[in-house]
CSV table of N, CA and C in Angstrom, one decimal:
chain,number,residue,atom,x,y,z
V,1,MET,N,-10.8,-6.9,-17.0
V,1,MET,CA,-10.5,-5.5,-17.1
V,1,MET,C,-10.6,-5.0,-18.6
V,2,THR,N,-11.1,-3.9,-18.7
V,2,THR,CA,-11.2,-3.3,-20.1
V,2,THR,C,-10.1,-2.4,-20.3
V,3,ARG,N,-9.6,-2.4,-21.6
V,3,ARG,CA,-8.5,-1.6,-22.0
V,3,ARG,C,-9.0,-0.4,-22.8
V,4,TRP,N,-8.6,0.8,-22.5
V,4,TRP,CA,-9.0,2.0,-23.2
V,4,TRP,C,-7.8,2.6,-23.8
V,5,GLN,N,-7.9,3.1,-25.1
V,5,GLN,CA,-6.9,3.9,-25.6
V,5,GLN,C,-7.0,5.3,-25.0
V,6,LEU,N,-6.0,6.0,-24.8
V,6,LEU,CA,-6.0,7.3,-24.1
V,6,LEU,C,-7.0,8.3,-24.7
V,7,GLN,N,-7.1,8.4,-26.0
V,7,GLN,CA,-8.0,9.3,-26.7
V,7,GLN,C,-9.5,8.9,-26.4
V,8,GLU,N,-9.8,7.6,-26.4
V,8,GLU,CA,-11.1,7.1,-26.1
V,8,GLU,C,-11.4,7.4,-24.6
V,9,ALA,N,-10.5,7.2,-23.7
V,9,ALA,CA,-10.7,7.4,-22.3
V,9,ALA,C,-11.0,8.9,-22.0
V,10,LYS,N,-10.3,9.8,-22.7
V,10,LYS,CA,-10.6,11.2,-22.6
V,10,LYS,C,-11.9,11.6,-23.1
V,11,ALA,N,-12.3,11.0,-24.2
V,11,ALA,CA,-13.6,11.3,-24.8
V,11,ALA,C,-14.8,10.7,-24.0
V,12,LYS,N,-14.6,9.6,-23.4
V,12,LYS,CA,-15.6,8.9,-22.6
V,12,LYS,C,-15.3,8.8,-21.1
V,13,PHE,N,-14.8,9.9,-20.6
V,13,PHE,CA,-14.3,9.9,-19.2
V,13,PHE,C,-15.3,9.5,-18.2
V,14,SER,N,-16.5,10.0,-18.3
V,14,SER,CA,-17.6,9.6,-17.4
V,14,SER,C,-17.9,8.1,-17.5
V,15,GLU,N,-17.9,7.5,-18.7
V,15,GLU,CA,-18.1,6.1,-18.8
V,15,GLU,C,-17.0,5.3,-18.2
V,16,LEU,N,-15.7,5.8,-18.4
V,16,LEU,CA,-14.6,5.2,-17.8
V,16,LEU,C,-14.7,5.1,-16.2
V,17,ILE,N,-15.1,6.3,-15.6
V,17,ILE,CA,-15.2,6.3,-14.2
V,17,ILE,C,-16.4,5.4,-13.7
V,18,ARG,N,-17.5,5.4,-14.4
V,18,ARG,CA,-18.6,4.6,-14.1
V,18,ARG,C,-18.2,3.1,-14.1
V,19,ARG,N,-17.5,2.7,-15.1
V,19,ARG,CA,-17.0,1.3,-15.2
V,19,ARG,C,-16.0,0.9,-14.1
V,20,SER,N,-15.2,1.9,-13.7
V,20,SER,CA,-14.2,1.6,-12.7
V,20,SER,C,-14.8,1.3,-11.4
V,21,ALA,N,-16.0,1.7,-11.1
V,21,ALA,CA,-16.7,1.3,-9.9
V,21,ALA,C,-17.0,-0.2,-9.8
V,22,LYS,N,-17.0,-0.8,-11.0
V,22,LYS,CA,-17.3,-2.3,-11.0
V,22,LYS,C,-16.0,-3.1,-11.1
V,23,GLU,N,-15.1,-2.6,-11.9
V,23,GLU,CA,-13.8,-3.3,-12.0
V,23,GLU,C,-12.7,-2.3,-12.5
V,24,PRO,N,-11.4,-2.5,-12.2
V,24,PRO,CA,-10.4,-1.7,-12.7
V,24,PRO,C,-10.4,-1.6,-14.2
V,25,GLN,N,-10.0,-0.4,-14.7
V,25,GLN,CA,-9.9,-0.1,-16.1
V,25,GLN,C,-8.5,0.3,-16.5
V,26,ILE,N,-8.0,-0.2,-17.6
V,26,ILE,CA,-6.6,0.1,-18.0
V,26,ILE,C,-6.6,1.1,-19.1
V,27,VAL,N,-5.8,2.1,-19.0
V,27,VAL,CA,-5.6,3.1,-20.0
V,27,VAL,C,-4.3,3.0,-20.7
V,28,SER,N,-4.2,2.9,-22.0
V,28,SER,CA,-3.0,2.7,-22.7
V,28,SER,C,-2.7,3.9,-23.6
V,29,LYS,N,-1.4,4.1,-23.9
V,29,LYS,CA,-1.0,5.2,-24.8
V,29,LYS,C,0.1,4.6,-25.7
V,30,SER,N,-0.1,4.8,-27.0
V,30,SER,CA,0.8,4.2,-28.0
V,30,SER,C,1.0,2.7,-27.8
V,31,GLY,N,0.0,2.0,-27.4
V,31,GLY,CA,0.0,0.6,-27.3
V,31,GLY,C,0.6,0.0,-26.0
V,32,LYS,N,1.0,0.9,-25.1
V,32,LYS,CA,1.6,0.5,-23.8
V,32,LYS,C,0.7,0.9,-22.7
V,33,ASP,N,0.4,0.0,-21.8
V,33,ASP,CA,-0.4,0.3,-20.6
V,33,ASP,C,0.3,1.3,-19.8
V,34,GLN,N,-0.5,2.4,-19.4
V,34,GLN,CA,0.0,3.5,-18.7
V,34,GLN,C,-0.6,3.7,-17.3
V,35,ALA,N,-1.9,3.4,-17.2
V,35,ALA,CA,-2.5,3.7,-15.9
V,35,ALA,C,-3.7,2.7,-15.7
V,36,VAL,N,-4.0,2.6,-14.4
V,36,VAL,CA,-5.1,1.7,-14.0
V,36,VAL,C,-6.1,2.7,-13.2
V,37,ILE,N,-7.3,2.7,-13.7
V,37,ILE,CA,-8.3,3.5,-13.0
V,37,ILE,C,-9.2,2.5,-12.1
V,38,LEU,N,-9.3,2.8,-10.8
V,38,LEU,CA,-10.0,1.9,-10.0
V,38,LEU,C,-10.9,2.7,-9.0
V,39,SER,N,-11.9,2.1,-8.4
V,39,SER,CA,-12.8,2.8,-7.5
V,39,SER,C,-12.0,3.2,-6.3
V,40,PHE,N,-12.5,4.2,-5.6
V,40,PHE,CA,-11.9,4.7,-4.4
V,40,PHE,C,-11.9,3.7,-3.3
V,41,GLU,N,-12.9,2.9,-3.3
V,41,GLU,CA,-13.0,1.8,-2.3
V,41,GLU,C,-11.9,0.8,-2.5
V,42,ASP,N,-11.7,0.4,-3.8
V,42,ASP,CA,-10.6,-0.5,-4.1
V,42,ASP,C,-9.2,0.1,-3.8
V,43,TYR,N,-9.1,1.3,-4.0
V,43,TYR,CA,-7.8,2.0,-3.7
V,43,TYR,C,-7.6,2.0,-2.2
V,44,GLN,N,-8.6,2.3,-1.4
V,44,GLN,CA,-8.4,2.2,0.1
V,44,GLN,C,-8.0,0.8,0.5
V,45,LYS,N,-8.6,-0.2,-0.1
V,45,LYS,CA,-8.3,-1.6,0.3
V,45,LYS,C,-6.8,-1.8,-0.1
V,46,LEU,N,-6.4,-1.3,-1.2
V,46,LEU,CA,-5.0,-1.5,-1.7
V,46,LEU,C,-4.0,-0.9,-0.8
V,47,VAL,N,-4.2,0.4,-0.4
V,47,VAL,CA,-3.2,1.1,0.4
V,47,VAL,C,-3.3,0.9,1.9
V,48,GLY,N,-4.5,0.5,2.3
V,48,GLY,CA,-4.8,0.3,3.7
V,48,GLY,C,-4.7,1.6,4.5
V,49,LYS,N,-5.2,1.5,5.8
V,49,LYS,CA,-5.2,2.7,6.6
V,49,LYS,C,-3.8,2.8,7.3
V,50,LYS,N,-3.3,4.0,7.2
V,50,LYS,CA,-2.0,4.3,7.9
V,50,LYS,C,-2.2,4.5,9.4
V,51,SER,N,-1.4,3.9,10.2
V,51,SER,CA,-1.5,4.1,11.6
V,51,SER,C,-0.1,4.6,12.1
V,52,HIS,N,-0.1,5.2,13.3
V,52,HIS,CA,1.1,5.6,13.9
V,52,HIS,C,1.7,4.4,14.6
V,53,LEU,N,3.0,4.5,14.8
V,53,LEU,CA,3.8,3.4,15.4
V,53,LEU,C,3.2,3.1,16.8
V,54,VAL,N,3.0,4.2,17.6
V,54,VAL,CA,2.5,4.0,18.9
V,54,VAL,C,1.2,3.3,18.9
V,55,ASP,N,0.2,3.6,18.0
V,55,ASP,CA,-1.0,2.9,17.9
V,55,ASP,C,-0.8,1.4,17.6
V,56,TYR,N,0.1,1.2,16.7
V,56,TYR,CA,0.4,-0.2,16.3
V,56,TYR,C,0.9,-1.0,17.4
V,57,MET,N,1.9,-0.4,18.2
V,57,MET,CA,2.5,-1.1,19.3
V,57,MET,C,1.5,-1.3,20.4
V,58,SER,N,0.5,-0.4,20.6
V,58,SER,CA,-0.4,-0.6,21.7
V,58,SER,C,-1.4,-1.7,21.4
V,59,ARG,N,-1.6,-2.1,20.1
V,59,ARG,CA,-2.5,-3.2,19.8
V,59,ARG,C,-1.7,-4.5,19.7
V,60,SER,N,-0.4,-4.5,20.0
V,60,SER,CA,0.4,-5.7,19.9
V,60,SER,C,-0.1,-6.8,20.9
V,61,PRO,N,-0.1,-8.1,20.5
V,61,PRO,CA,-0.5,-9.1,21.4
V,61,PRO,C,0.6,-9.3,22.5
V,62,LEU,N,1.8,-8.7,22.4
V,62,LEU,CA,2.8,-8.8,23.4
V,62,LEU,C,2.7,-7.6,24.4
V,63,LYS,N,1.7,-6.8,24.3
V,63,LYS,CA,1.6,-5.7,25.2
V,63,LYS,C,1.5,-6.2,26.6
V,64,GLY,N,2.2,-5.6,27.5
V,64,GLY,CA,2.1,-6.0,28.9
V,64,GLY,C,3.2,-7.0,29.3
V,65,ILE,N,3.9,-7.6,28.4
V,65,ILE,CA,5.0,-8.5,28.7
V,65,ILE,C,6.1,-7.7,29.4
V,66,LYS,N,6.6,-8.3,30.4
V,66,LYS,CA,7.8,-7.6,31.1
V,66,LYS,C,9.1,-8.0,30.5
V,67,LEU,N,9.9,-7.1,30.1
V,67,LEU,CA,11.2,-7.4,29.5
V,67,LEU,C,12.3,-6.9,30.4
V,68,ASP,N,13.4,-7.7,30.4
V,68,ASP,CA,14.5,-7.3,31.2
V,68,ASP,C,15.4,-6.5,30.3
V,69,LEU,N,15.5,-5.2,30.5
V,69,LEU,CA,16.2,-4.3,29.7
V,69,LEU,C,17.5,-3.8,30.3
V,70,THR,N,17.9,-4.5,31.4
V,70,THR,CA,19.2,-4.1,32.1
V,70,THR,C,20.4,-4.6,31.2
V,71,ARG,N,21.4,-3.8,31.2
V,71,ARG,CA,22.6,-4.0,30.4
V,71,ARG,C,23.5,-5.0,31.1
V,72,ASP,N,24.1,-5.9,30.4
V,72,ASP,CA,25.0,-6.9,30.9
V,72,ASP,C,26.3,-6.1,31.1
V,73,ARG,N,26.8,-6.0,32.3
V,73,ARG,CA,28.0,-5.3,32.7
V,73,ARG,C,29.3,-6.2,32.7
V,74,THR,N,29.2,-7.4,32.3
V,74,THR,CA,30.4,-8.3,32.4
V,74,THR,C,31.4,-7.8,31.3
V,75,ALA,N,32.7,-8.0,31.6
V,75,ALA,CA,33.8,-7.5,30.7
V,75,ALA,C,33.8,-8.3,29.4
V,76,ALA,N,34.2,-7.7,28.4
V,76,ALA,CA,34.3,-8.3,27.1
V,76,ALA,C,35.4,-9.3,27.2
V,77,ARG,N,35.3,-10.3,26.3
V,77,ARG,CA,36.4,-11.4,26.3
V,77,ARG,C,37.7,-10.8,25.7
V,78,ASP,N,38.8,-11.3,26.1
V,78,ASP,CA,40.1,-11.0,25.6
V,78,ASP,C,40.4,-11.7,24.3
V,79,ILE,N,40.9,-11.1,23.3
V,79,ILE,CA,41.3,-11.7,22.1
V,79,ILE,C,42.7,-11.4,21.8
V,80,ASP,N,43.5,-12.3,21.1
V,80,ASP,CA,44.8,-12.0,20.7
V,80,ASP,C,44.8,-11.3,19.3
V,81,LEU,N,45.5,-10.3,19.1
V,81,LEU,CA,45.5,-9.6,17.8
V,81,LEU,C,46.9,-9.8,17.2
């Protein structure tokens, strides 16, 4: 990864973007790393595709398994207080 000082990154912004397509670029300010510029493709890989819970559950390998969801009606045990 290449490190850019903020002023240089601003002056050569097109170059910064072009290089970010190949590998992430670090931008620093006052000697401290402040940002990472990366390609949109890399960003999408990083955050992944968001899906709804219903879609996620419908793709579950457990789909179709029958569960016994009846409540146990037996009395609770007695305890001495």
